[in-house]
Amino acid sequence: MATEIKVPTLGESVTEATVARWLKKVGDTVQVDEALVELETDKVTLEVNAAAAGTLTEIVAGEGANVAVGALLGTISEGGAAAAPKPAAAAAPAPAPVAAPAPVAAPAAAGVMPAARKVAEDNGVDPTTLAGTGKDGRVTKGDVIQHLETPKAAPAPAPAPKAAAPSGPRSKADLEERVRMSRLRQRIAERLKEAQNTAAMLTTFNEVDMTNVIAMRNQLKDAFEKKHGVKLGFMSFFVKACLVALKELPAVNAEIDGTDLVYKNYYDIGVAVGTPQGLVVPVVRDADKLSFAGVEKTIGELGKKARDGKLSMEDLSGGTFTISNGGVYGSLMSTPILNTPQSGILGMHKTMDRAVVVNGKVEVRPMMYLALSYDHRIIDGREAVTFLVRVKECIENPERILLDV
């Protein structure tokens, strides 16, 4: 008995995938639920598992093939050996050639007047193709002359060939490596360009003194990890600070849908994560209902799933606001691009000791630049600046978050 391996449902709005890698080869024995093949969509990479035990006897869609939902990928046979290639069907005997019918001689052009026939022959015109105006519809000399004098329509110009993409000789082609873009990378490119093309995107900046939040973290991190089993990072502080600001400025948590503004009374915070395949943004659901430990655990779990390529469509869809921490890579300042259809994204950056003026004195403080990119169609400059000020106040005085003030 054979079991078909088919492309599973890939998630909302995703109808096609690319076969990234077969984990088994034809002839291999497989167990129930054993991973057989990896499919790459424009959002996630997922594994297709065996629905039955047996032997992989056929691979229909090879690596690199584009496949739709429900398409056949291969076949598992119950305990069978790999199917031998099917022999080519015996060629059917060629049918006996049928003699082509002898051409039938065209009847004499009885409907053409003799004078008309003479003029037509002299000018290479077939008189039988003309509409006659003479008696009984005969073609007259005048009909031929009128045909000759009628200007012929100019042939339609051939369409100009499309300009081909530059693919001429490259002077150092032997030193180059050409790699096909993955579906995820293609989707990232599309989404980033879409954000630039559709949103009136603007970025505003501020800086935050990290002194107090660093001191609080250093004081509580050991007890926090001992109690909750997870390390206390800075991301949970920023998530909580953003929640304070989002509740005060609901436009930053909203989106444009056609001619409507959709204000969301829930807070699903996307946290950008870099992976070997590209940037993904898993979502922390109902972040306002989570404790610091809950935020840290959820971010840790999503980060691990992202690095292992185990994120599901549910993990990536439906965020209302995004936080991106370029500081982990050493970025000092950037202008993050919106994760459409969201209207705002906060960019965190590297914490560096800098000389700042505090109470009239120059002191060295650990400072971080913050950037808020926002859609100016829905968020005004006053709201954007106020948002960053609220985040700054919460980070510089972290007790505000704990006391909800």
mmCIF file of C-alpha atoms in Angstrom:
data_model
loop_
_atom_site.group_PDB
_atom_site.id
_atom_site.type_symbol
_atom_site.label_atom_id
_atom_site.label_comp_id
_atom_site.label_asym_id
_atom_site.label_seq_id
_atom_site.Cartn_x
_atom_site.Cartn_y
_atom_site.Cartn_z
ATOM 1 C CA MET A 1 0.000 0.000 0.000
ATOM 2 C CA ALA A 2 1.419 3.382 -1.014
ATOM 3 C CA THR A 3 1.096 6.587 1.028
ATOM 4 C CA GLU A 4 1.352 9.899 -0.790
ATOM 5 C CA ILE A 5 3.456 12.731 0.632
ATOM 6 C CA LYS A 6 1.680 15.989 -0.086
ATOM 7 C CA VAL A 7 2.283 19.684 0.592
ATOM 8 C CA PRO A 8 0.325 20.542 3.774
ATOM 9 C CA THR A 9 -1.642 23.719 4.389
ATOM 10 C CA LEU A 10 0.987 26.426 4.688
ATOM 11 C CA GLY A 11 -0.948 29.080 6.543
ATOM 12 C CA GLU A 12 -3.075 32.084 5.820
ATOM 13 C CA SER A 13 -2.433 33.674 2.396
ATOM 14 C CA VAL A 14 0.436 31.255 1.627
ATOM 15 C CA THR A 15 -0.331 28.999 -1.335
ATOM 16 C CA GLU A 16 3.092 27.948 -2.594
ATOM 17 C CA ALA A 17 6.414 26.733 -1.245
ATOM 18 C CA THR A 18 9.830 25.694 -2.504
ATOM 19 C CA VAL A 19 11.342 22.283 -1.785
ATOM 20 C CA ALA A 20 14.408 23.319 0.173
ATOM 21 C CA ARG A 21 15.913 19.966 1.122
ATOM 22 C CA TRP A 22 15.007 16.285 1.164
ATOM 23 C CA LEU A 23 16.061 14.711 4.454
ATOM 24 C CA LYS A 24 15.635 11.197 3.043
ATOM 25 C CA LYS A 25 16.569 9.673 -0.277
ATOM 26 C CA VAL A 26 14.758 7.111 -2.393
ATOM 27 C CA GLY A 27 15.147 3.669 -0.838
ATOM 28 C CA ASP A 28 15.490 4.938 2.751
ATOM 29 C CA THR A 29 13.325 3.425 5.467
ATOM 30 C CA VAL A 30 11.149 5.960 7.288
ATOM 31 C CA GLN A 31 9.175 5.866 10.515
ATOM 32 C CA VAL A 32 5.840 7.469 11.317
ATOM 33 C CA ASP A 33 6.210 11.224 11.986
ATOM 34 C CA GLU A 34 9.844 11.195 10.842
ATOM 35 C CA ALA A 35 10.833 14.373 8.987
ATOM 36 C CA LEU A 36 11.107 13.752 5.246
ATOM 37 C CA VAL A 37 11.485 17.076 3.490
ATOM 38 C CA GLU A 38 11.874 20.767 4.308
ATOM 39 C CA LEU A 39 9.659 23.290 2.535
ATOM 40 C CA GLU A 40 10.494 26.955 2.433
ATOM 41 C CA THR A 41 7.706 29.527 2.170
ATOM 42 C CA ASP A 42 8.007 33.287 2.035
ATOM 43 C CA LYS A 43 7.584 33.352 5.827
ATOM 44 C CA VAL A 44 8.833 30.159 7.451
ATOM 45 C CA THR A 45 10.628 26.893 6.805
ATOM 46 C CA LEU A 46 8.643 23.816 7.790
ATOM 47 C CA GLU A 47 9.146 20.086 7.770
ATOM 48 C CA VAL A 48 6.792 17.531 6.229
ATOM 49 C CA ASN A 49 6.667 14.341 8.286
ATOM 50 C CA ALA A 50 5.850 10.808 7.237
ATOM 51 C CA ALA A 51 2.217 9.827 7.734
ATOM 52 C CA ALA A 52 3.109 6.117 7.622
ATOM 53 C CA ALA A 53 6.102 3.852 8.099
ATOM 54 C CA GLY A 54 7.726 2.197 5.103
ATOM 55 C CA THR A 55 10.209 2.981 2.369
ATOM 56 C CA LEU A 56 10.521 6.215 0.435
ATOM 57 C CA THR A 57 10.004 4.839 -3.043
ATOM 58 C CA GLU A 58 9.556 7.980 -5.113
ATOM 59 C CA ILE A 59 10.459 11.663 -5.038
ATOM 60 C CA VAL A 60 8.220 13.631 -7.370
ATOM 61 C CA ALA A 61 9.278 17.196 -6.510
ATOM 62 C CA GLY A 62 13.031 17.628 -6.295
ATOM 63 C CA GLU A 63 14.961 20.268 -4.397
ATOM 64 C CA GLY A 64 14.328 23.743 -5.755
ATOM 65 C CA ALA A 65 10.906 22.855 -7.180
ATOM 66 C CA ASN A 66 7.991 25.222 -6.521
ATOM 67 C CA VAL A 67 4.957 23.333 -5.235
ATOM 68 C CA ALA A 68 1.407 24.377 -4.396
ATOM 69 C CA VAL A 69 -0.627 23.332 -1.380
ATOM 70 C CA GLY A 70 -1.802 19.749 -1.893
ATOM 71 C CA ALA A 71 0.813 18.949 -4.542
ATOM 72 C CA LEU A 72 2.430 15.502 -4.533
ATOM 73 C CA LEU A 73 5.973 15.455 -3.177
ATOM 74 C CA GLY A 74 6.692 11.746 -3.134
ATOM 75 C CA THR A 75 5.462 8.303 -2.161
ATOM 76 C CA ILE A 76 6.038 5.923 0.733
ATOM 77 C CA SER A 77 5.451 2.208 0.157
ATOM 78 C CA GLU A 78 4.725 -0.088 3.069
ATOM 79 C CA GLY A 79 7.925 -2.043 3.584
ATOM 80 C CA GLY A 80 8.604 -2.028 -0.160
ATOM 81 C CA ALA A 81 11.760 -1.392 -2.085
ATOM 82 C CA ALA A 82 12.244 1.647 -4.182
ATOM 83 C CA ALA A 83 10.171 1.583 -7.273
ATOM 84 C CA ALA A 84 12.180 0.746 -10.344
ATOM 85 C CA PRO A 85 11.987 3.264 -13.131
ATOM 86 C CA LYS A 86 9.038 2.533 -15.328
ATOM 87 C CA PRO A 87 10.095 1.061 -18.695
ATOM 88 C CA ALA A 88 9.306 3.186 -21.647
ATOM 89 C CA ALA A 89 6.087 2.157 -23.299
ATOM 90 C CA ALA A 90 6.526 0.160 -26.464
ATOM 91 C CA ALA A 91 6.190 2.334 -29.462
ATOM 92 C CA ALA A 92 2.867 1.810 -31.182
ATOM 93 C CA PRO A 93 3.118 0.814 -34.853
ATOM 94 C CA ALA A 94 3.065 3.870 -37.018
ATOM 95 C CA PRO A 95 -0.172 4.167 -38.951
ATOM 96 C CA ALA A 96 0.032 3.603 -42.647
ATOM 97 C CA PRO A 97 0.506 6.873 -44.443
ATOM 98 C CA VAL A 98 -2.662 8.198 -45.928
ATOM 99 C CA ALA A 99 -2.309 9.539 -49.398
ATOM 100 C CA ALA A 100 -3.019 13.233 -49.506
ATOM 101 C CA PRO A 101 -6.035 14.036 -51.641
ATOM 102 C CA ALA A 102 -5.197 15.401 -55.015
ATOM 103 C CA PRO A 103 -5.667 19.129 -55.187
ATOM 104 C CA VAL A 104 -8.943 20.114 -56.717
ATOM 105 C CA ALA A 105 -8.583 22.496 -59.582
ATOM 106 C CA ALA A 106 -10.218 25.809 -58.949
ATOM 107 C CA PRO A 107 -13.153 26.489 -61.197
ATOM 108 C CA ALA A 108 -12.711 29.005 -63.901
ATOM 109 C CA ALA A 109 -13.466 32.493 -62.811
ATOM 110 C CA ALA A 110 -16.719 32.616 -64.668
ATOM 111 C CA GLY A 111 -17.829 35.620 -62.574
ATOM 112 C CA VAL A 112 -15.051 37.824 -63.927
ATOM 113 C CA MET A 113 -15.431 39.948 -67.007
ATOM 114 C CA PRO A 114 -12.694 39.320 -69.637
ATOM 115 C CA ALA A 115 -11.389 42.898 -69.452
ATOM 116 C CA ALA A 116 -11.243 42.674 -65.655
ATOM 117 C CA ARG A 117 -9.351 39.372 -65.870
ATOM 118 C CA LYS A 118 -6.743 40.904 -68.169
ATOM 119 C CA VAL A 119 -6.118 43.917 -65.902
ATOM 120 C CA ALA A 120 -6.003 41.690 -62.836
ATOM 121 C CA GLU A 121 -3.473 39.305 -64.378
ATOM 122 C CA ASP A 122 -1.300 42.199 -65.516
ATOM 123 C CA ASN A 123 -1.175 43.521 -61.921
ATOM 124 C CA GLY A 124 -0.868 40.207 -60.084
ATOM 125 C CA VAL A 125 -4.343 40.324 -58.555
ATOM 126 C CA ASP A 126 -6.604 37.313 -58.064
ATOM 127 C CA PRO A 127 -9.927 38.605 -59.437
ATOM 128 C CA THR A 128 -11.922 35.902 -57.710
ATOM 129 C CA THR A 129 -11.134 37.513 -54.336
ATOM 130 C CA LEU A 130 -12.820 40.796 -55.319
ATOM 131 C CA ALA A 131 -16.436 41.747 -54.757
ATOM 132 C CA GLY A 132 -18.081 42.274 -58.109
ATOM 133 C CA THR A 133 -20.464 45.141 -58.905
ATOM 134 C CA GLY A 134 -21.456 44.016 -62.376
ATOM 135 C CA LYS A 135 -24.512 42.078 -63.496
ATOM 136 C CA ASP A 136 -25.062 38.910 -61.418
ATOM 137 C CA GLY A 137 -22.163 39.994 -59.185
ATOM 138 C CA ARG A 138 -19.506 39.784 -61.897
ATOM 139 C CA VAL A 139 -16.156 41.458 -61.330
ATOM 140 C CA THR A 140 -15.684 44.326 -63.743
ATOM 141 C CA LYS A 141 -12.617 46.156 -64.972
ATOM 142 C CA GLY A 142 -13.662 49.039 -62.760
ATOM 143 C CA ASP A 143 -13.681 46.773 -59.688
ATOM 144 C CA VAL A 144 -10.107 45.745 -60.371
ATOM 145 C CA ILE A 145 -8.958 49.311 -61.000
ATOM 146 C CA GLN A 146 -10.670 50.510 -57.802
ATOM 147 C CA HIS A 147 -8.936 47.699 -55.880
ATOM 148 C CA LEU A 148 -5.580 48.754 -57.296
ATOM 149 C CA GLU A 149 -6.146 52.412 -56.433
ATOM 150 C CA THR A 150 -7.302 51.771 -52.855
ATOM 151 C CA PRO A 151 -4.369 52.447 -50.488
ATOM 152 C CA LYS A 152 -3.345 49.393 -48.568
ATOM 153 C CA ALA A 153 -3.298 49.596 -44.759
ATOM 154 C CA ALA A 154 0.194 49.830 -43.392
ATOM 155 C CA PRO A 155 1.220 46.716 -41.512
ATOM 156 C CA ALA A 156 1.114 47.067 -37.734
ATOM 157 C CA PRO A 157 4.542 47.850 -36.367
ATOM 158 C CA ALA A 158 6.177 44.977 -34.564
ATOM 159 C CA PRO A 159 6.168 45.458 -30.810
ATOM 160 C CA ALA A 160 9.424 46.740 -29.487
ATOM 161 C CA PRO A 161 11.326 43.996 -27.697
ATOM 162 C CA LYS A 162 11.446 44.299 -23.928
ATOM 163 C CA ALA A 163 14.704 45.461 -22.570
ATOM 164 C CA ALA A 164 16.481 42.442 -21.202
ATOM 165 C CA ALA A 165 17.960 42.544 -17.745
ATOM 166 C CA PRO A 166 21.658 43.336 -17.876
ATOM 167 C CA SER A 167 23.369 40.025 -18.323
ATOM 168 C CA GLY A 168 26.371 40.888 -20.403
ATOM 169 C CA PRO A 169 29.880 39.702 -19.757
ATOM 170 C CA ARG A 170 31.164 40.428 -16.260
ATOM 171 C CA SER A 171 34.850 41.189 -16.049
ATOM 172 C CA LYS A 172 35.375 39.184 -12.842
ATOM 173 C CA ALA A 173 32.681 36.549 -13.207
ATOM 174 C CA ASP A 174 35.130 33.814 -12.219
ATOM 175 C CA LEU A 175 35.491 35.450 -8.795
ATOM 176 C CA GLU A 176 31.740 35.787 -8.205
ATOM 177 C CA GLU A 177 29.232 33.373 -6.724
ATOM 178 C CA ARG A 178 25.616 33.517 -7.857
ATOM 179 C CA VAL A 179 23.071 32.141 -5.374
ATOM 180 C CA ARG A 180 19.317 31.994 -5.829
ATOM 181 C CA MET A 181 17.405 34.140 -3.332
ATOM 182 C CA SER A 182 15.420 32.090 -0.846
ATOM 183 C CA ARG A 183 11.679 32.609 -0.645
ATOM 184 C CA LEU A 184 12.128 34.191 2.776
ATOM 185 C CA ARG A 185 14.704 36.661 1.453
ATOM 186 C CA GLN A 186 12.477 37.486 -1.514
ATOM 187 C CA ARG A 187 9.556 38.112 0.839
ATOM 188 C CA ILE A 188 11.681 40.298 3.101
ATOM 189 C CA ALA A 189 12.683 42.384 0.084
ATOM 190 C CA GLU A 190 9.065 42.696 -1.045
ATOM 191 C CA ARG A 191 7.811 43.701 2.394
ATOM 192 C CA LEU A 192 10.524 46.301 2.929
ATOM 193 C CA LYS A 193 9.911 47.855 -0.475
ATOM 194 C CA GLU A 194 6.158 47.739 0.094
ATOM 195 C CA ALA A 195 6.608 49.691 3.330
ATOM 196 C CA GLN A 196 8.613 52.370 1.547
ATOM 197 C CA ASN A 197 6.121 52.595 -1.313
ATOM 198 C CA THR A 198 2.912 52.750 0.735
ATOM 199 C CA ALA A 199 3.658 54.441 4.060
ATOM 200 C CA ALA A 200 4.599 58.065 4.642
ATOM 201 C CA MET A 201 7.529 56.862 6.715
ATOM 202 C CA LEU A 202 9.437 59.159 9.020
ATOM 203 C CA THR A 203 11.892 58.536 11.880
ATOM 204 C CA THR A 204 12.372 60.500 15.082
ATOM 205 C CA PHE A 205 15.192 60.001 17.592
ATOM 206 C CA ASN A 206 15.916 60.348 21.281
ATOM 207 C CA GLU A 207 18.527 59.050 23.693
ATOM 208 C CA VAL A 208 18.109 57.267 26.983
ATOM 209 C CA ASP A 209 20.362 57.044 30.013
ATOM 210 C CA MET A 210 20.611 53.346 30.869
ATOM 211 C CA THR A 211 22.213 53.882 34.313
ATOM 212 C CA ASN A 212 19.207 53.037 36.495
ATOM 213 C CA VAL A 213 17.889 50.099 34.480
ATOM 214 C CA ILE A 214 21.377 48.552 34.378
ATOM 215 C CA ALA A 215 21.683 48.967 38.139
ATOM 216 C CA MET A 216 18.259 47.396 38.741
ATOM 217 C CA ARG A 217 19.055 44.485 36.438
ATOM 218 C CA ASN A 218 22.416 43.840 38.131
ATOM 219 C CA GLN A 219 20.766 43.938 41.531
ATOM 220 C CA LEU A 220 17.921 41.531 40.705
ATOM 221 C CA LYS A 221 19.165 39.281 37.894
ATOM 222 C CA ASP A 222 20.413 36.419 40.088
ATOM 223 C CA ALA A 223 17.255 36.276 42.206
ATOM 224 C CA PHE A 224 15.123 36.646 39.076
ATOM 225 C CA GLU A 225 16.816 33.725 37.311
ATOM 226 C CA LYS A 226 16.675 31.557 40.431
ATOM 227 C CA LYS A 227 12.946 32.131 40.845
ATOM 228 C CA HIS A 228 11.771 32.110 37.225
ATOM 229 C CA GLY A 229 14.370 29.961 35.490
ATOM 230 C CA VAL A 230 15.102 32.592 32.859
ATOM 231 C CA LYS A 231 17.629 35.405 32.618
ATOM 232 C CA LEU A 232 16.508 38.992 33.089
ATOM 233 C CA GLY A 233 17.364 40.936 29.944
ATOM 234 C CA PHE A 234 16.790 44.493 28.839
ATOM 235 C CA MET A 235 14.195 43.575 26.207
ATOM 236 C CA SER A 236 11.486 42.976 28.805
ATOM 237 C CA PHE A 237 12.047 46.491 30.176
ATOM 238 C CA PHE A 238 11.648 47.971 26.710
ATOM 239 C CA VAL A 239 8.556 45.875 25.958
ATOM 240 C CA LYS A 240 6.964 47.092 29.199
ATOM 241 C CA ALA A 241 8.014 50.699 28.486
ATOM 242 C CA CYS A 242 6.487 50.507 25.005
ATOM 243 C CA LEU A 243 3.240 49.175 26.476
ATOM 244 C CA VAL A 244 3.000 52.247 28.717
ATOM 245 C CA ALA A 245 3.534 54.507 25.700
ATOM 246 C CA LEU A 246 1.187 52.553 23.404
ATOM 247 C CA LYS A 247 -1.680 52.792 25.887
ATOM 248 C CA GLU A 248 -1.221 56.545 26.121
ATOM 249 C CA LEU A 249 -0.837 56.992 22.336
ATOM 250 C CA PRO A 250 -3.157 54.455 20.656
ATOM 251 C CA ALA A 251 -2.384 55.721 17.131
ATOM 252 C CA VAL A 252 1.055 54.092 17.355
ATOM 253 C CA ASN A 253 -0.702 50.747 17.917
ATOM 254 C CA ALA A 254 -3.148 51.275 15.035
ATOM 255 C CA GLU A 255 -3.121 50.637 11.296
ATOM 256 C CA ILE A 256 -4.750 51.966 8.142
ATOM 257 C CA ASP A 257 -7.197 49.639 6.383
ATOM 258 C CA GLY A 258 -8.422 51.290 3.192
ATOM 259 C CA THR A 259 -10.051 54.516 4.349
ATOM 260 C CA ASP A 260 -10.461 53.302 7.948
ATOM 261 C CA LEU A 261 -8.203 53.671 10.958
ATOM 262 C CA VAL A 262 -8.135 50.474 13.017
ATOM 263 C CA TYR A 263 -7.296 51.109 16.675
ATOM 264 C CA LYS A 264 -6.284 47.883 18.405
ATOM 265 C CA ASN A 265 -7.150 47.387 22.044
ATOM 266 C CA TYR A 266 -4.688 44.545 22.375
ATOM 267 C CA TYR A 267 -0.907 44.487 22.365
ATOM 268 C CA ASP A 268 0.865 41.810 20.323
ATOM 269 C CA ILE A 269 4.472 42.968 20.237
ATOM 270 C CA GLY A 270 6.753 41.747 17.461
ATOM 271 C CA VAL A 271 10.412 41.250 18.376
ATOM 272 C CA ALA A 272 12.782 41.198 15.401
ATOM 273 C CA VAL A 273 15.163 38.211 15.424
ATOM 274 C CA GLY A 274 18.081 37.668 13.070
ATOM 275 C CA THR A 275 18.501 34.137 11.693
ATOM 276 C CA PRO A 276 20.859 32.605 9.120
ATOM 277 C CA GLN A 277 17.949 32.727 6.640
ATOM 278 C CA GLY A 278 17.077 36.374 7.290
ATOM 279 C CA LEU A 279 15.205 38.654 9.661
ATOM 280 C CA VAL A 280 11.941 37.348 11.123
ATOM 281 C CA VAL A 281 9.560 38.989 13.572
ATOM 282 C CA PRO A 282 7.849 36.518 15.930
ATOM 283 C CA VAL A 283 5.067 37.973 18.057
ATOM 284 C CA VAL A 284 4.696 38.099 21.846
ATOM 285 C CA ARG A 285 0.918 37.716 22.251
ATOM 286 C CA ASP A 286 -0.947 39.874 24.784
ATOM 287 C CA ALA A 287 2.316 41.251 26.113
ATOM 288 C CA ASP A 288 0.426 43.582 28.465
ATOM 289 C CA LYS A 289 -0.892 40.541 30.345
ATOM 290 C CA LEU A 290 2.550 39.005 30.852
ATOM 291 C CA SER A 291 4.948 39.574 33.733
ATOM 292 C CA PHE A 292 8.603 40.421 33.163
ATOM 293 C CA ALA A 293 9.354 36.707 33.472
ATOM 294 C CA GLY A 294 6.571 35.868 31.019
ATOM 295 C CA VAL A 295 7.962 38.309 28.459
ATOM 296 C CA GLU A 296 11.513 36.990 28.858
ATOM 297 C CA LYS A 297 10.404 33.341 28.583
ATOM 298 C CA THR A 298 8.286 34.010 25.504
ATOM 299 C CA ILE A 299 11.062 35.940 23.768
ATOM 300 C CA GLY A 300 13.550 33.185 24.597
ATOM 301 C CA GLU A 301 11.263 30.468 23.237
ATOM 302 C CA LEU A 302 10.509 32.394 20.044
ATOM 303 C CA GLY A 303 14.187 33.182 19.522
ATOM 304 C CA LYS A 304 15.126 29.510 19.802
ATOM 305 C CA LYS A 305 12.378 28.478 17.400
ATOM 306 C CA ALA A 306 13.562 31.150 14.950
ATOM 307 C CA ARG A 307 17.174 29.958 15.027
ATOM 308 C CA ASP A 308 16.048 26.328 14.630
ATOM 309 C CA GLY A 309 13.702 27.207 11.770
ATOM 310 C CA LYS A 310 10.689 25.973 13.771
ATOM 311 C CA LEU A 311 8.532 29.119 13.745
ATOM 312 C CA SER A 312 4.933 28.587 12.685
ATOM 313 C CA MET A 313 2.700 30.968 10.764
ATOM 314 C CA GLU A 314 0.883 31.711 14.012
ATOM 315 C CA ASP A 315 4.170 32.827 15.598
ATOM 316 C CA LEU A 316 4.724 35.420 12.870
ATOM 317 C CA SER A 317 1.302 36.868 12.130
ATOM 318 C CA GLY A 318 -0.804 39.617 13.619
ATOM 319 C CA GLY A 319 1.660 41.869 15.470
ATOM 320 C CA THR A 320 0.549 45.396 16.362
ATOM 321 C CA PHE A 321 3.950 47.030 17.055
ATOM 322 C CA THR A 322 7.565 45.926 16.569
ATOM 323 C CA ILE A 323 10.803 46.338 18.515
ATOM 324 C CA SER A 324 14.140 45.794 16.748
ATOM 325 C CA ASN A 325 17.421 45.673 18.660
ATOM 326 C CA GLY A 326 20.260 46.470 16.288
ATOM 327 C CA GLY A 327 22.494 47.099 19.281
ATOM 328 C CA VAL A 328 23.257 43.390 19.613
ATOM 329 C CA TYR A 329 25.171 43.723 16.327
ATOM 330 C CA GLY A 330 26.893 46.953 17.376
ATOM 331 C CA SER A 331 24.604 49.431 15.611
ATOM 332 C CA LEU A 332 24.870 52.934 17.087
ATOM 333 C CA MET A 333 21.959 54.472 15.160
ATOM 334 C CA SER A 334 19.562 53.426 12.397
ATOM 335 C CA THR A 335 16.201 54.202 10.796
ATOM 336 C CA PRO A 336 14.217 50.939 11.018
ATOM 337 C CA ILE A 337 11.678 50.191 8.279
ATOM 338 C CA LEU A 338 8.048 49.594 9.222
ATOM 339 C CA ASN A 339 6.710 46.077 9.461
ATOM 340 C CA THR A 340 3.534 46.773 7.469
ATOM 341 C CA PRO A 341 0.628 47.099 8.096
ATOM 342 C CA GLN A 342 1.877 48.252 11.491
ATOM 343 C CA SER A 343 2.335 51.977 11.944
ATOM 344 C CA GLY A 344 5.326 52.046 14.283
ATOM 345 C CA ILE A 345 8.630 50.295 15.026
ATOM 346 C CA LEU A 346 11.107 51.063 17.802
ATOM 347 C CA GLY A 347 14.801 50.689 17.065
ATOM 348 C CA MET A 348 17.137 49.998 20.010
ATOM 349 C CA HIS A 349 20.873 50.465 19.619
ATOM 350 C CA LYS A 350 24.223 49.878 21.266
ATOM 351 C CA THR A 351 24.745 51.191 24.806
ATOM 352 C CA MET A 352 27.931 53.266 24.954
ATOM 353 C CA ASP A 353 29.584 55.348 27.630
ATOM 354 C CA ARG A 354 29.347 59.008 26.648
ATOM 355 C CA ALA A 355 29.947 62.332 28.327
ATOM 356 C CA VAL A 356 26.618 63.967 29.198
ATOM 357 C CA VAL A 357 25.589 66.899 31.341
ATOM 358 C CA VAL A 358 23.765 65.838 34.525
ATOM 359 C CA ASN A 359 22.624 68.562 36.952
ATOM 360 C CA GLY A 360 25.104 70.991 35.457
ATOM 361 C CA LYS A 361 28.033 68.590 35.633
ATOM 362 C CA VAL A 362 29.663 66.517 32.905
ATOM 363 C CA GLU A 363 29.428 62.840 33.738
ATOM 364 C CA VAL A 364 30.107 59.595 31.882
ATOM 365 C CA ARG A 365 26.854 57.680 31.466
ATOM 366 C CA PRO A 366 25.836 54.539 29.529
ATOM 367 C CA MET A 367 23.678 56.014 26.762
ATOM 368 C CA MET A 368 21.541 54.445 24.048
ATOM 369 C CA TYR A 369 20.010 56.082 20.995
ATOM 370 C CA LEU A 370 16.378 55.198 20.314
ATOM 371 C CA ALA A 371 14.647 55.560 16.946
ATOM 372 C CA LEU A 372 10.931 55.431 16.224
ATOM 373 C CA SER A 373 9.967 54.993 12.584
ATOM 374 C CA TYR A 374 6.281 55.686 12.040
ATOM 375 C CA ASP A 375 3.629 56.153 9.377
ATOM 376 C CA HIS A 376 2.995 59.890 9.228
ATOM 377 C CA ARG A 377 -0.408 59.259 7.627
ATOM 378 C CA ILE A 378 -1.755 58.130 10.982
ATOM 379 C CA ILE A 379 0.796 59.290 13.575
ATOM 380 C CA ASP A 380 1.574 62.994 13.981
ATOM 381 C CA GLY A 381 4.992 64.268 14.965
ATOM 382 C CA ARG A 382 3.738 65.255 18.416
ATOM 383 C CA GLU A 383 2.558 61.694 19.083
ATOM 384 C CA ALA A 384 5.797 60.174 17.806
ATOM 385 C CA VAL A 385 7.966 62.423 19.950
ATOM 386 C CA THR A 386 5.751 61.890 22.997
ATOM 387 C CA PHE A 387 5.960 58.124 22.500
ATOM 388 C CA LEU A 388 9.755 58.184 22.620
ATOM 389 C CA VAL A 389 9.731 60.497 25.641
ATOM 390 C CA ARG A 390 7.490 58.042 27.532
ATOM 391 C CA VAL A 391 9.784 55.129 26.679
ATOM 392 C CA LYS A 392 12.775 57.203 27.794
ATOM 393 C CA GLU A 393 11.086 58.094 31.111
ATOM 394 C CA CYS A 394 10.230 54.460 31.840
ATOM 395 C CA ILE A 395 13.747 53.212 31.133
ATOM 396 C CA GLU A 396 15.473 55.991 33.053
ATOM 397 C CA ASN A 397 13.079 55.439 35.986
ATOM 398 C CA PRO A 398 12.158 51.727 35.769
ATOM 399 C CA GLU A 399 10.116 51.925 38.977
ATOM 400 C CA ARG A 400 7.481 53.740 36.869
ATOM 401 C CA ILE A 401 6.882 50.469 35.008
ATOM 402 C CA LEU A 402 6.643 48.437 38.195
ATOM 403 C CA LEU A 403 4.277 50.912 39.854
ATOM 404 C CA ASP A 404 2.318 51.675 36.648
ATOM 405 C CA VAL A 405 2.819 55.455 36.934
#
